[in-house]
mmCIF file of C-alpha atoms and ligand atoms in Angstrom:
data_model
loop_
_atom_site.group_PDB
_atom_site.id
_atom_site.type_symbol
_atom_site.label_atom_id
_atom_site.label_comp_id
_atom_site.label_asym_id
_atom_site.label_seq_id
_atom_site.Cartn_x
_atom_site.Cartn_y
_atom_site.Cartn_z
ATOM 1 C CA UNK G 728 -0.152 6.524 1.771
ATOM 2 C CA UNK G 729 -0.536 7.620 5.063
ATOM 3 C CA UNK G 730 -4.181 8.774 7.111
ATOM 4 C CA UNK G 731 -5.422 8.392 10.277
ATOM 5 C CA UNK G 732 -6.461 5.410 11.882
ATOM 6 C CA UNK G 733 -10.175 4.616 12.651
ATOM 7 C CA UNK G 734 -9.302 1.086 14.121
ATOM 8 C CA UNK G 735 -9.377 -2.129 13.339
ATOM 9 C CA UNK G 736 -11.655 -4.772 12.238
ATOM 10 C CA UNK G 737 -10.831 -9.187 11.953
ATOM 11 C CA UNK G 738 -7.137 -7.587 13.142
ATOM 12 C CA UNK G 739 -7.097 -5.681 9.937
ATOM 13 C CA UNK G 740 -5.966 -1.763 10.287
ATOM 14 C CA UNK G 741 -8.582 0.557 9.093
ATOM 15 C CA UNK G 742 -7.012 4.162 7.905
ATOM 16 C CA UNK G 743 -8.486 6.964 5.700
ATOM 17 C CA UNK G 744 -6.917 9.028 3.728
ATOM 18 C CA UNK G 745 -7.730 13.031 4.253
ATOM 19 C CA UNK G 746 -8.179 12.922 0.390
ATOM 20 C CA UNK G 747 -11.044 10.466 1.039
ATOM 21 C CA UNK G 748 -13.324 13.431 2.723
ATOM 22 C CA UNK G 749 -13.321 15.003 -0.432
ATOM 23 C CA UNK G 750 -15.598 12.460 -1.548
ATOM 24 C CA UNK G 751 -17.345 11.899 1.391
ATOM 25 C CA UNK G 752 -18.126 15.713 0.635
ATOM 26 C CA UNK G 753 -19.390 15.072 -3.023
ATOM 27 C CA UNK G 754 -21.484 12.226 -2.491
ATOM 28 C CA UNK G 755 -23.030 14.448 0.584
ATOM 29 C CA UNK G 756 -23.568 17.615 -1.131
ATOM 30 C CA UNK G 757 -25.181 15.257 -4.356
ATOM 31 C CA UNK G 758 -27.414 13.677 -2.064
ATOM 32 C CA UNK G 759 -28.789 16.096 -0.308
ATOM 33 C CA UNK G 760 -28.608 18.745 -2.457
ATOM 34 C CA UNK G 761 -29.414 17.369 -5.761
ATOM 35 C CA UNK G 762 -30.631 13.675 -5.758
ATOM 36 C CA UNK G 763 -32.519 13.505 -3.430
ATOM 37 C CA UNK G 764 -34.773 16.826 -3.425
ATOM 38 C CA UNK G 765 -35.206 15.208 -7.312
ATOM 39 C CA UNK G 766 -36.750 12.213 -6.146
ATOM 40 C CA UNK G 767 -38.420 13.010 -3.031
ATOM 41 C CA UNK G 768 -39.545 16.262 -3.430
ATOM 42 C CA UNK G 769 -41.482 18.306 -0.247
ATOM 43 C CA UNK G 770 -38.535 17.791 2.279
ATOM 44 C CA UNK G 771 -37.114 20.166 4.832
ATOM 45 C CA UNK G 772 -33.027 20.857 3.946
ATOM 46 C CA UNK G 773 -32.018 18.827 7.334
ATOM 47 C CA UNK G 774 -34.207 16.167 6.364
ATOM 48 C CA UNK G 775 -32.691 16.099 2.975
ATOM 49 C CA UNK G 776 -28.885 16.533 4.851
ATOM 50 C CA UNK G 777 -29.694 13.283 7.342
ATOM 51 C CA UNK G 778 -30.308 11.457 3.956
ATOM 52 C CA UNK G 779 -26.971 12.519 2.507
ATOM 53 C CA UNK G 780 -25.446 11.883 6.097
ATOM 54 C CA UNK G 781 -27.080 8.021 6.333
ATOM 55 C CA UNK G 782 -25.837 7.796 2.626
ATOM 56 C CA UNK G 783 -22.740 8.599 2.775
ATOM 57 C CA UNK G 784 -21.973 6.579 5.792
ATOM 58 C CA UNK G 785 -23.777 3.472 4.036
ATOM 59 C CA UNK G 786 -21.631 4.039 1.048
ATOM 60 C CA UNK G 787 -19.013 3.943 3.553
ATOM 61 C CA UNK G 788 -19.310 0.711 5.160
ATOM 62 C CA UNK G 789 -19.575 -0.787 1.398
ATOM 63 C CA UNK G 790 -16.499 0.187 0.340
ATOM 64 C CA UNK G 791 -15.087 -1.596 3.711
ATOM 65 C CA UNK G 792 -17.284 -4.357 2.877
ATOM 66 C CA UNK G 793 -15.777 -4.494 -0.674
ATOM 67 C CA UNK G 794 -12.189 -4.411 0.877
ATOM 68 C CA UNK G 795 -12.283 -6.751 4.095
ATOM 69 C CA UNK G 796 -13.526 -9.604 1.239
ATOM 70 C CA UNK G 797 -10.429 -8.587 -0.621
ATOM 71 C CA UNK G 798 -8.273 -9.100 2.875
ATOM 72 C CA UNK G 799 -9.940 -11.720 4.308
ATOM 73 C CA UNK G 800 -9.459 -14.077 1.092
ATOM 74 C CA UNK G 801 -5.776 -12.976 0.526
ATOM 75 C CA UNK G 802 -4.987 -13.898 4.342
ATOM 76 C CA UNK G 803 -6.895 -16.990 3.617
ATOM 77 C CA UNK G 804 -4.541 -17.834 1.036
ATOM 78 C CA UNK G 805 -1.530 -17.174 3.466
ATOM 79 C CA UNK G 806 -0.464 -13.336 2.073
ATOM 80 C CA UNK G 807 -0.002 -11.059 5.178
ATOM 81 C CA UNK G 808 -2.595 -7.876 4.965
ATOM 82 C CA UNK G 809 -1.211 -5.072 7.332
ATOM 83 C CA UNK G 810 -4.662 -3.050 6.713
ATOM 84 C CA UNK G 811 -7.071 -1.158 4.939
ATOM 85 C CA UNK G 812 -6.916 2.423 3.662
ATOM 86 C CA UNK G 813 -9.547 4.325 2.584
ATOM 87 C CA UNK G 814 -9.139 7.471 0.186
ATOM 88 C CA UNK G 815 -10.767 9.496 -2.885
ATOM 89 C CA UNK G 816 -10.850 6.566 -5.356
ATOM 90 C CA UNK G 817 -12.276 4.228 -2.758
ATOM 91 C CA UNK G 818 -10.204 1.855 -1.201
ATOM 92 C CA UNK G 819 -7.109 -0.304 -0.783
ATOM 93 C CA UNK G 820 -6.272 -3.331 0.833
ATOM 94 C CA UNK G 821 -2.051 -3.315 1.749
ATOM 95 C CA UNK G 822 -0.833 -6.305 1.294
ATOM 96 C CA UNK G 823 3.163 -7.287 2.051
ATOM 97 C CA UNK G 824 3.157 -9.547 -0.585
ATOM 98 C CA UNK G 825 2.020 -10.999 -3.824
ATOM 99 C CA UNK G 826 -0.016 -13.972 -4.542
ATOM 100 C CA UNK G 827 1.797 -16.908 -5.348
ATOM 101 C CA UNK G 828 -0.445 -18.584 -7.981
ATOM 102 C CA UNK G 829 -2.931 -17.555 -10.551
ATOM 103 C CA UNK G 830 -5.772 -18.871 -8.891
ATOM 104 C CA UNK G 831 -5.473 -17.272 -5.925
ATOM 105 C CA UNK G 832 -4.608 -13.805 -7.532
ATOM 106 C CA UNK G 833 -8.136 -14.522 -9.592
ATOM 107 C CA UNK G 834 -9.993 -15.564 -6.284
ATOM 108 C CA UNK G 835 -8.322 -12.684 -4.137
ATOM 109 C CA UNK G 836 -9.097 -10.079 -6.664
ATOM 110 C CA UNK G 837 -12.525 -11.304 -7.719
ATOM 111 C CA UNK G 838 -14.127 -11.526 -4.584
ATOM 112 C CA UNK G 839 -14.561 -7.961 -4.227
ATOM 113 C CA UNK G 840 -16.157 -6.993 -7.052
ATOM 114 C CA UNK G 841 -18.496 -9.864 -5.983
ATOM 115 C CA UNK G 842 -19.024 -8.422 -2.933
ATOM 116 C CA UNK G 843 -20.349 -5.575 -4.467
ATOM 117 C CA UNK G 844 -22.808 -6.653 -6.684
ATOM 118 C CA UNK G 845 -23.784 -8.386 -3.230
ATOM 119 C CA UNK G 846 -24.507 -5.249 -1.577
ATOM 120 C CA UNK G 847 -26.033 -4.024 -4.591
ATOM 121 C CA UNK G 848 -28.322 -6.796 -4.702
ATOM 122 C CA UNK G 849 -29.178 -6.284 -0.923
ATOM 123 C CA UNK G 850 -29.873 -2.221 -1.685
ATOM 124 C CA UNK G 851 -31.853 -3.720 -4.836
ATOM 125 C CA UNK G 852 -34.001 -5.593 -2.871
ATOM 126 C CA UNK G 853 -34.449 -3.056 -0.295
ATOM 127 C CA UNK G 854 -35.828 -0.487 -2.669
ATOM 128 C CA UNK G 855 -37.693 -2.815 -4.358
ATOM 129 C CA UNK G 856 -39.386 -4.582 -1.532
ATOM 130 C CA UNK G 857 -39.640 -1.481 0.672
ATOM 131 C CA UNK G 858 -41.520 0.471 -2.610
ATOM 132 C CA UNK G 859 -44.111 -2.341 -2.747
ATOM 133 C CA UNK G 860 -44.831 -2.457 1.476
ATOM 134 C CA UNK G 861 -44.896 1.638 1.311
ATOM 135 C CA UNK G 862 -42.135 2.428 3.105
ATOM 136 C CA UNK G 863 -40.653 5.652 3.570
ATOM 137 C CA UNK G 864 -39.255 7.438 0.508
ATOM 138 C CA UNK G 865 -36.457 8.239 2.846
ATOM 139 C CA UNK G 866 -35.506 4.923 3.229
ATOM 140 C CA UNK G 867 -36.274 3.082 -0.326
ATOM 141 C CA UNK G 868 -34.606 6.390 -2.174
ATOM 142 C CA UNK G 869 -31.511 5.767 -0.218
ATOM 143 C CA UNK G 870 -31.470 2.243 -0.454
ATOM 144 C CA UNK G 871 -31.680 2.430 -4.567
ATOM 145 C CA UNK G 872 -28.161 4.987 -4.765
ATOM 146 C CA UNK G 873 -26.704 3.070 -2.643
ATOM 147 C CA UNK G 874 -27.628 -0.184 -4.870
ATOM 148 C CA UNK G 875 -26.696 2.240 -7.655
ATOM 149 C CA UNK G 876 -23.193 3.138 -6.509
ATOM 150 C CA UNK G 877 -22.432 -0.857 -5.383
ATOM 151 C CA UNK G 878 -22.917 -1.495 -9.126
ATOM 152 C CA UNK G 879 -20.896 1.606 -10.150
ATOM 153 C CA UNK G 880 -18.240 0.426 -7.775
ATOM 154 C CA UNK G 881 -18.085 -3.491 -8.840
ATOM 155 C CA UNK G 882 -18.208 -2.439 -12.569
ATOM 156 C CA UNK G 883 -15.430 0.308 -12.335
ATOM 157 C CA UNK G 884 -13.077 -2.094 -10.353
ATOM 158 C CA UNK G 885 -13.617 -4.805 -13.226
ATOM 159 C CA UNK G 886 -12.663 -2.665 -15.802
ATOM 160 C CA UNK G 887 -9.487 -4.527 -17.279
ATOM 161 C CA UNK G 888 -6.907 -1.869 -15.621
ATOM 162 C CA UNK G 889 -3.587 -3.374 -13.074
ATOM 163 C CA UNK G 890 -3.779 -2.759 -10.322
ATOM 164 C CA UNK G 891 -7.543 -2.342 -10.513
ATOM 165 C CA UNK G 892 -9.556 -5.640 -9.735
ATOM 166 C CA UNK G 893 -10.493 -6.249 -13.351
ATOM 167 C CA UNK G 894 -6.979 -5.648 -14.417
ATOM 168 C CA UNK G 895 -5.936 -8.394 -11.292
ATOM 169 C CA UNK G 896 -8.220 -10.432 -13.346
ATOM 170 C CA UNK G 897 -6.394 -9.987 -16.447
ATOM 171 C CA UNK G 898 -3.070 -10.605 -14.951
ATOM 172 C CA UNK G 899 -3.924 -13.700 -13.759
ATOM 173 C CA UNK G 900 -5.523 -15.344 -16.585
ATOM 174 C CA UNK G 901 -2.369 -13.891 -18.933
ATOM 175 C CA UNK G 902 -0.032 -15.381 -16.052
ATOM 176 C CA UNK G 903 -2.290 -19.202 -16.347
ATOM 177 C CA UNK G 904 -2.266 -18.880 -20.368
ATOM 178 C CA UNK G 905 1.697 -17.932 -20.138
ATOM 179 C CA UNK G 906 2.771 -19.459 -17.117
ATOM 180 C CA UNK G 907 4.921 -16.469 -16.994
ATOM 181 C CA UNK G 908 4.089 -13.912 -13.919
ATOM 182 C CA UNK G 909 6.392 -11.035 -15.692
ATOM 183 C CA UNK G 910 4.883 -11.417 -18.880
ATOM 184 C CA UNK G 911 1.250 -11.354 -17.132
ATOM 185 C CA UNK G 912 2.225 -7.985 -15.469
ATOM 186 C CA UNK G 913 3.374 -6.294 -18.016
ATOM 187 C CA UNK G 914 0.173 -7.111 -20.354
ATOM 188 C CA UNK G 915 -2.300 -6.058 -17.509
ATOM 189 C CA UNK G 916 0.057 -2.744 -16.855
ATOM 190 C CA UNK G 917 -0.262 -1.848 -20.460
ATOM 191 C CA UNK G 918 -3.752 -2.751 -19.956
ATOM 192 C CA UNK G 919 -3.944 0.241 -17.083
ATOM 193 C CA UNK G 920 -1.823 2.508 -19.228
ATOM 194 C CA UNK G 921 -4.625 2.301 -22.121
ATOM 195 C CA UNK G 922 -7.274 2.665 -19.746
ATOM 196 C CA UNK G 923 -5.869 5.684 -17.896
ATOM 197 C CA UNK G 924 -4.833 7.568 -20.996
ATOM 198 C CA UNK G 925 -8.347 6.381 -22.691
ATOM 199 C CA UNK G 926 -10.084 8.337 -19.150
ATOM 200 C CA UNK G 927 -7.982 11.005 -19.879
ATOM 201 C CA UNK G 928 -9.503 11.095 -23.735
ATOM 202 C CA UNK G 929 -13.023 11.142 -22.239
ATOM 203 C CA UNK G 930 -12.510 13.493 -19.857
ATOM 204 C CA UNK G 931 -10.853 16.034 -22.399
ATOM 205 C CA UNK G 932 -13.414 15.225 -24.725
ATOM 206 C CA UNK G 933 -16.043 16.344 -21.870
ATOM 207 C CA UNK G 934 -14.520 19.160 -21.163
ATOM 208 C CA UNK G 935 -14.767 20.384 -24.924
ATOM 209 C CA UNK G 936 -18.286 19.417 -24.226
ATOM 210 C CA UNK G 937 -18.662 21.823 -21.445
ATOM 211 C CA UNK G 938 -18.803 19.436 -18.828
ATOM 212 C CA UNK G 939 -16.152 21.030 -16.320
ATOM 213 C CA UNK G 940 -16.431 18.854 -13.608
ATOM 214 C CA UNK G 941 -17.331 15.930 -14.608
ATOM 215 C CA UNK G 942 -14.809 16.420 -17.512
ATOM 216 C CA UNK G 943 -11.518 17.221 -14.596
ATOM 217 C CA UNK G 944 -12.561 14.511 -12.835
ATOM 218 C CA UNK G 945 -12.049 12.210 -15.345
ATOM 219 C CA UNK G 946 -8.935 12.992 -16.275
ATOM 220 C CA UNK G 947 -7.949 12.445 -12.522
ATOM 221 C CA UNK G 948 -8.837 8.994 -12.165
ATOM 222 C CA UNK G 949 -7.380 8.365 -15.498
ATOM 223 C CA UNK G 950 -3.737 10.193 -14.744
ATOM 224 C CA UNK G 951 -4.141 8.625 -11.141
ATOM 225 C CA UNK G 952 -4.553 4.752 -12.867
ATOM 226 C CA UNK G 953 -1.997 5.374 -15.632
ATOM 227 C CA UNK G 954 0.532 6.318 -12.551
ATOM 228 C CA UNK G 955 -1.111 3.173 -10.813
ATOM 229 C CA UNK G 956 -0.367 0.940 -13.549
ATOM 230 C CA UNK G 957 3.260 2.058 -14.133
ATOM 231 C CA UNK G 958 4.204 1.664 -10.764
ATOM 232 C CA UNK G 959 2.654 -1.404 -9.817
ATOM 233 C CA UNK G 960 5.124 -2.809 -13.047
ATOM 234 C CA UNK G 961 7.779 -1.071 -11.389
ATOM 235 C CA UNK G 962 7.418 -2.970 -8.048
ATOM 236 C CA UNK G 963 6.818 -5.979 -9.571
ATOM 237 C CA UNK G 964 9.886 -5.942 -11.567
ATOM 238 C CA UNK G 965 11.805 -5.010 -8.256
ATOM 239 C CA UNK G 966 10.231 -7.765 -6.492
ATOM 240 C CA UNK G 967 10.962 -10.201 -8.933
ATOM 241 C CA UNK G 968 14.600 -8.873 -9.579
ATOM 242 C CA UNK G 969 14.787 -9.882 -5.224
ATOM 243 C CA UNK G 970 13.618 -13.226 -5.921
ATOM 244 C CA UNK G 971 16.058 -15.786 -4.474
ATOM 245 C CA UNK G 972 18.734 -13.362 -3.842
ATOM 246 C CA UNK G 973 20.003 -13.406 -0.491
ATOM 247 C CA UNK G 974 21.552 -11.285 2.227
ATOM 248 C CA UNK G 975 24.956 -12.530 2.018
ATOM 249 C CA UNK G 976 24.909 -11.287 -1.751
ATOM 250 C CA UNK G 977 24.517 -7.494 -0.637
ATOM 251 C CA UNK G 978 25.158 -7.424 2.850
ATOM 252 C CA UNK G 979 28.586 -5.038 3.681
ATOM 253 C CA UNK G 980 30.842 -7.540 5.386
ATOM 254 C CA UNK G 981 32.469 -7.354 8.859
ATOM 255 C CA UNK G 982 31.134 -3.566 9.628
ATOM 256 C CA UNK G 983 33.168 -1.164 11.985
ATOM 257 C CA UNK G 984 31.280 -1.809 15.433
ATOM 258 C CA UNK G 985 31.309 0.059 19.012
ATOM 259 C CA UNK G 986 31.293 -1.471 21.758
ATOM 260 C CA UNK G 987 28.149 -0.718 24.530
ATOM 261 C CA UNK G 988 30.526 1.455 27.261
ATOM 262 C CA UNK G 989 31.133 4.077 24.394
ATOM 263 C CA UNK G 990 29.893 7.381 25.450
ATOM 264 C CA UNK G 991 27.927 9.022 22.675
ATOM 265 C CA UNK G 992 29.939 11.853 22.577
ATOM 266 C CA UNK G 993 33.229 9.621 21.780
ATOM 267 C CA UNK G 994 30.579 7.830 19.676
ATOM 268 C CA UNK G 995 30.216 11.097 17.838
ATOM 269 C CA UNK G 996 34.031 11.911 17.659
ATOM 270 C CA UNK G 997 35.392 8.859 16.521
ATOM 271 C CA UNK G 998 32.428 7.028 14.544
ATOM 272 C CA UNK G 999 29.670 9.137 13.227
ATOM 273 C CA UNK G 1000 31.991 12.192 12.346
ATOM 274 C CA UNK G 1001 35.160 10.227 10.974
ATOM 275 C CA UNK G 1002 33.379 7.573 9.032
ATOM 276 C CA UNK G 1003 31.134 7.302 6.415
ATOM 277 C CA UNK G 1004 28.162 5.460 8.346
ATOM 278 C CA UNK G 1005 25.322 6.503 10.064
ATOM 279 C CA UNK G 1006 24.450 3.519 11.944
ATOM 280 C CA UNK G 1007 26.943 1.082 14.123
ATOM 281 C CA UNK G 1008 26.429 -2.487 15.179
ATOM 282 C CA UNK G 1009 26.947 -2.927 18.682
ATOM 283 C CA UNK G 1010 28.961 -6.011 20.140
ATOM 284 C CA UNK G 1011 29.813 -6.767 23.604
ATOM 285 C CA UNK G 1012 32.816 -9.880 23.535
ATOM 286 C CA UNK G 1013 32.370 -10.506 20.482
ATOM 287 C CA UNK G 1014 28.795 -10.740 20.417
ATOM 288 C CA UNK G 1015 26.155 -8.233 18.346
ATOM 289 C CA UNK G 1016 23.700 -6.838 21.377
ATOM 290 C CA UNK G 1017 22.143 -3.696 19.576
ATOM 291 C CA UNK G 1018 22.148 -0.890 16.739
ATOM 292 C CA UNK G 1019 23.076 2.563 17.307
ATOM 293 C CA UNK G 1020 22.113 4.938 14.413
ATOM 294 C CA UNK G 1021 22.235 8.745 14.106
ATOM 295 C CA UNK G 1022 18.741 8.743 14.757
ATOM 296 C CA UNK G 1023 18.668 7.359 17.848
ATOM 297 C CA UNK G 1024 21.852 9.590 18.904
ATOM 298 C CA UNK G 1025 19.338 12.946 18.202
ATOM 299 C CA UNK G 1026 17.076 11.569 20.782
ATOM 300 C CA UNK G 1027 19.759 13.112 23.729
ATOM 301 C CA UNK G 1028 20.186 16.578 23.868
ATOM 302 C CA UNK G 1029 23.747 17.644 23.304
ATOM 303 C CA UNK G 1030 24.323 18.535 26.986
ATOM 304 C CA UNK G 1031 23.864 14.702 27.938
ATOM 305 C CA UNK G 1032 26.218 13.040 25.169
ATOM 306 C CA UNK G 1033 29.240 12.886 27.678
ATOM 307 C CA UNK G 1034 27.493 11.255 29.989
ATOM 308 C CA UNK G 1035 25.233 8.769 28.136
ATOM 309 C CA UNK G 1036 26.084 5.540 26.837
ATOM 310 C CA UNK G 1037 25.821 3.934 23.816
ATOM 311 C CA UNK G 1038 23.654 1.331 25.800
ATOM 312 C CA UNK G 1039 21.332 3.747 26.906
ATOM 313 C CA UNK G 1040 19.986 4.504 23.432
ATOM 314 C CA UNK G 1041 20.548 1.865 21.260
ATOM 315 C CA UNK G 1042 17.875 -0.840 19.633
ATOM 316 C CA UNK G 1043 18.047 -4.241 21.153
ATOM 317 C CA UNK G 1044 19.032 -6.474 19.106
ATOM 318 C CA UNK G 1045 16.374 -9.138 19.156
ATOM 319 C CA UNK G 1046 14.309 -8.009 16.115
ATOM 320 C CA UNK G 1047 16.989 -6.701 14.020
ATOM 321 C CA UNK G 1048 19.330 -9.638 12.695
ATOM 322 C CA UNK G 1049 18.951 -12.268 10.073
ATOM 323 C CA UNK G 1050 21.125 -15.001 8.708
ATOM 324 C CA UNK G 1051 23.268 -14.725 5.999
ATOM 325 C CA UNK G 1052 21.243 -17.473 3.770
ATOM 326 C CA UNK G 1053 17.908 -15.960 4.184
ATOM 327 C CA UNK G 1054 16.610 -13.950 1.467
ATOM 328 C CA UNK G 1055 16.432 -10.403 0.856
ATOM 329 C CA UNK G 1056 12.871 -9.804 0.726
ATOM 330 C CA UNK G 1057 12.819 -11.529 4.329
ATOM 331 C CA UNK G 1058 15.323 -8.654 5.455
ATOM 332 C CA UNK G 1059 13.436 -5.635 3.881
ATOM 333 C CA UNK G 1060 10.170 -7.402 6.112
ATOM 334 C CA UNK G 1061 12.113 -7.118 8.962
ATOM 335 C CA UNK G 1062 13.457 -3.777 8.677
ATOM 336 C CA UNK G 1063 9.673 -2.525 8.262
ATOM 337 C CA UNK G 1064 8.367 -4.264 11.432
ATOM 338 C CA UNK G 1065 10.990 -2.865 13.179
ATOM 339 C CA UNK G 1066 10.956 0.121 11.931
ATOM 340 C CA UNK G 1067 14.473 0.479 11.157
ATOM 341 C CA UNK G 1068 16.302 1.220 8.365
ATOM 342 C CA UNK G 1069 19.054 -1.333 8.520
ATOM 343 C CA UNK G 1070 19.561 -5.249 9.937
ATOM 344 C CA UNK G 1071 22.391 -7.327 11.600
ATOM 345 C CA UNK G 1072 23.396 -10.361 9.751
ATOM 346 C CA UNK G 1073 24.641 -12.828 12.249
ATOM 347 C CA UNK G 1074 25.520 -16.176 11.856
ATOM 348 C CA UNK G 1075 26.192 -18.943 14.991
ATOM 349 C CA UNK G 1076 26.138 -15.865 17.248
ATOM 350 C CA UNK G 1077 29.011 -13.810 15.612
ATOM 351 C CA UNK G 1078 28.091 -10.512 13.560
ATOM 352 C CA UNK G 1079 28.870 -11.092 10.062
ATOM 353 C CA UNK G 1080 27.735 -7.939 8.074
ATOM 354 C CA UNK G 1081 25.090 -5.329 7.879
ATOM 355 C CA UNK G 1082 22.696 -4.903 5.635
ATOM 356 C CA UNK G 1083 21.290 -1.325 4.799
ATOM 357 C CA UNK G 1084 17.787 -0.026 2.466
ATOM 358 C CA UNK G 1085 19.861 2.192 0.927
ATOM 359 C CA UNK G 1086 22.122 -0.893 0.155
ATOM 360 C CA UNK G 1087 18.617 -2.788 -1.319
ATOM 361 C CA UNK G 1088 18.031 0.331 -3.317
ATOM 362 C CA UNK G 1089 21.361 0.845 -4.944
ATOM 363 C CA UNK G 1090 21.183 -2.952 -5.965
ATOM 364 C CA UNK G 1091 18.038 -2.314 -7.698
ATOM 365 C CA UNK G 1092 19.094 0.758 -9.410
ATOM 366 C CA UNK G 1093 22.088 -1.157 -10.797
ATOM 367 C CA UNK G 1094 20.495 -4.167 -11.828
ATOM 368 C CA UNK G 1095 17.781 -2.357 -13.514
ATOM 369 C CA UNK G 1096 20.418 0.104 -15.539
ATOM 370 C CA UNK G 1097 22.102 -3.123 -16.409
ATOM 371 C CA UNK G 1098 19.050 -4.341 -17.436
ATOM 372 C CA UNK G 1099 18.275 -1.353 -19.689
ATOM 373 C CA UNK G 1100 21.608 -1.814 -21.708
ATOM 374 C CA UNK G 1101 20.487 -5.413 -22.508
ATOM 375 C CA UNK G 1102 17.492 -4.044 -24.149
ATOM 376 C CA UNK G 1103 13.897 -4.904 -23.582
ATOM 377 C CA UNK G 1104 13.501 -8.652 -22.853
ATOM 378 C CA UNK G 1105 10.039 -10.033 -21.680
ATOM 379 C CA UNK G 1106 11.549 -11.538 -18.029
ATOM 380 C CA UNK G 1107 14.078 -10.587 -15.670
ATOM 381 C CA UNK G 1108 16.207 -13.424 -14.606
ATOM 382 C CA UNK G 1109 19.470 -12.445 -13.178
HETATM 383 ZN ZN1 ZN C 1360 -11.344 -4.305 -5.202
#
């Protein structure tokens, strides 16, 4: 999911989604146009609007609150975050990888929930406290939705859904009881299935009741959490199907290379028109100094190919190779920092092969066809 980027906060990326104005919009327009004339009646329509504004923007900085605990505790326990993104079902903290025991996946995933009620508790008291000193409607009648929607938000995210918090929960107790991370996924997935398709129920069920909105919305978030729960099983299973294979097992051995001096337009003739590539390792006596992909090739205009050098646009090197032993997963991380779509394996200085995403993919594919005409089996151990 893509979005813009706000900034960043404890080195954490903050992004939101445009889908997530939509519900900036709703809990605006409820505010201010509905909850708050209801239970503070006499106001002037921009009084009632600053309300929704402050709100909103409270509501806001909860759900951030809700997902730097989640971020903070999983970099704690050593998993790399790359950020936060916001969007219309709240938030979601991206993290590169998955936790490595049960107790942390019960510790990562429960601590923001808890943060929640926290908040909640804080709005509680707010409201509470501000009623009995006579403090401004404005104030105390914010303070209590916002305590309201903390507790709406902590008890939605524990429902027992993957990848929802509660469903986190689930998966990690399963993967304790089993000892079996696989077999814990696919229980909470199922878990998310039943939940989305039972959202889906209640929502058709309210539309029949004449409850349009309410009724469609429901059967968003459960459609969106069915889709959740499937794919978050999906990536698991590719993840785990990775596990301790390395990139001498996939890698395409001793690649066709160019040499730096090659003009692009000889580049063009001889390589990326005659062979099946897209993308050329670069070696200089007989050592690999750079990539030069299609992409990077586009970059000239046409005029300029038969004078520019391969050396002029290729990538450096430096943060595209990895040994032959290490494992896949460690490639794929290196292709995303680098934003490439394709690494150098080099061993003791001498290019040994190349290995692609598309290459990664394919794998997959195969292994999970293969998979399919063994039948259902509760793990995947190749
Ligand atoms: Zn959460």
């Amino acid at each position: 999911m893509d979005g813009f980027r706000l900034g960043s906060i404890f080195g954490f990326e903050i992004k939101v989604d445009l889908s997530w104005f939509v519900i900036l919009f709703l809990i605006v327009w409820s505010f201010s146009g509905v909850v708050f004339p209801a239970r503070y009646p006499g106001q002037s329509p921009g009084a009632y609007f600053t309300m929704g504004i402050l709100g909103a923007l409270l509501f806001f900085v909860s759900l951030l609150a809700h997902e730097l605990s989640h971020s903070l505790v999983a970099r704690r326990k050593g998993i790399p975050v790359e950020g936060i993104t916001l969007f219309i079902f709240g938030g979601i903290a991206r993290t590169r990888t998955e936790a490595e025991t049960p107790g942390d996946e019960f510790v990562i995933a429960g601590v923001g929930p808890l943060a929640s009620m926290v908040i909640a508790a804080f709005f509680g008291a707010l409201w509470w406290i501000g009623s009995q000193a006579g403090l401004s409607p404005a104030v105390t009648v914010v303070a209590r939705y916002l305590a309201f929607l903390n507790v709406a938000l902590a008890v939605f995210n524990l429902l027992p859904g993957f990848p929802l918090d509660g469903g986190r929960l689930f998966r990690s107790i399963v993967w304790k009881v089993t000892g079996n991370v696989t077999t814990a996924t696919r229980w909470a997935s199922a878990g998310g299935t039943a939940l989305g398709y039972a959202l889906m129920a209640l929502g058709a069920l309210q539309l029949f009741g004449g409850a349009t909105i309410g009724g469609m919305w429901f059967i968003f978030i459960g459609w969106f959490l069915r889709n959740a729960a499937v794919m978050s099983l999906r990536q698991h299973l590719a993840r785990s199907l990775l596990d301790g294979v390395a990139v001498r097992d996939m890698m395409s051995p001793d690649p066709d290379v160019v040499p730096p001096t090659l003009t692009l337009q000889e580049l063009i003739d001889t390589h990326l028109l005659r062979k099946r590539h897209q993308a050329f390792p670069v070696v200089e006596s007989g050592r690999p100094v750079g990539l030069v992909t299609l992409q990077h090739v586009k970059k000239v205009s046409r005029d300029a190919w038969s004078s520019s050098h391969v050396v002029d646009v290729m990538r450096e090197v430096s943060q595209l190779t990895v040994g032959p032993r290490d494992s896949v997963t460690h490639a794929l991380e290196r292709m995303q920092d680098a934003d490439e779509r394709r690494v150098l394996v080099v061993k003791e200085g001498q290019l040994v092969g190349i290995l692609s995403a598309s290459d990664v993919a394919t794998w997959i594919q195969r292994s999970e066809e293969l998979e399919s005409l063994r039948g259902p089996s509760p793990s995947l151990t190749f």
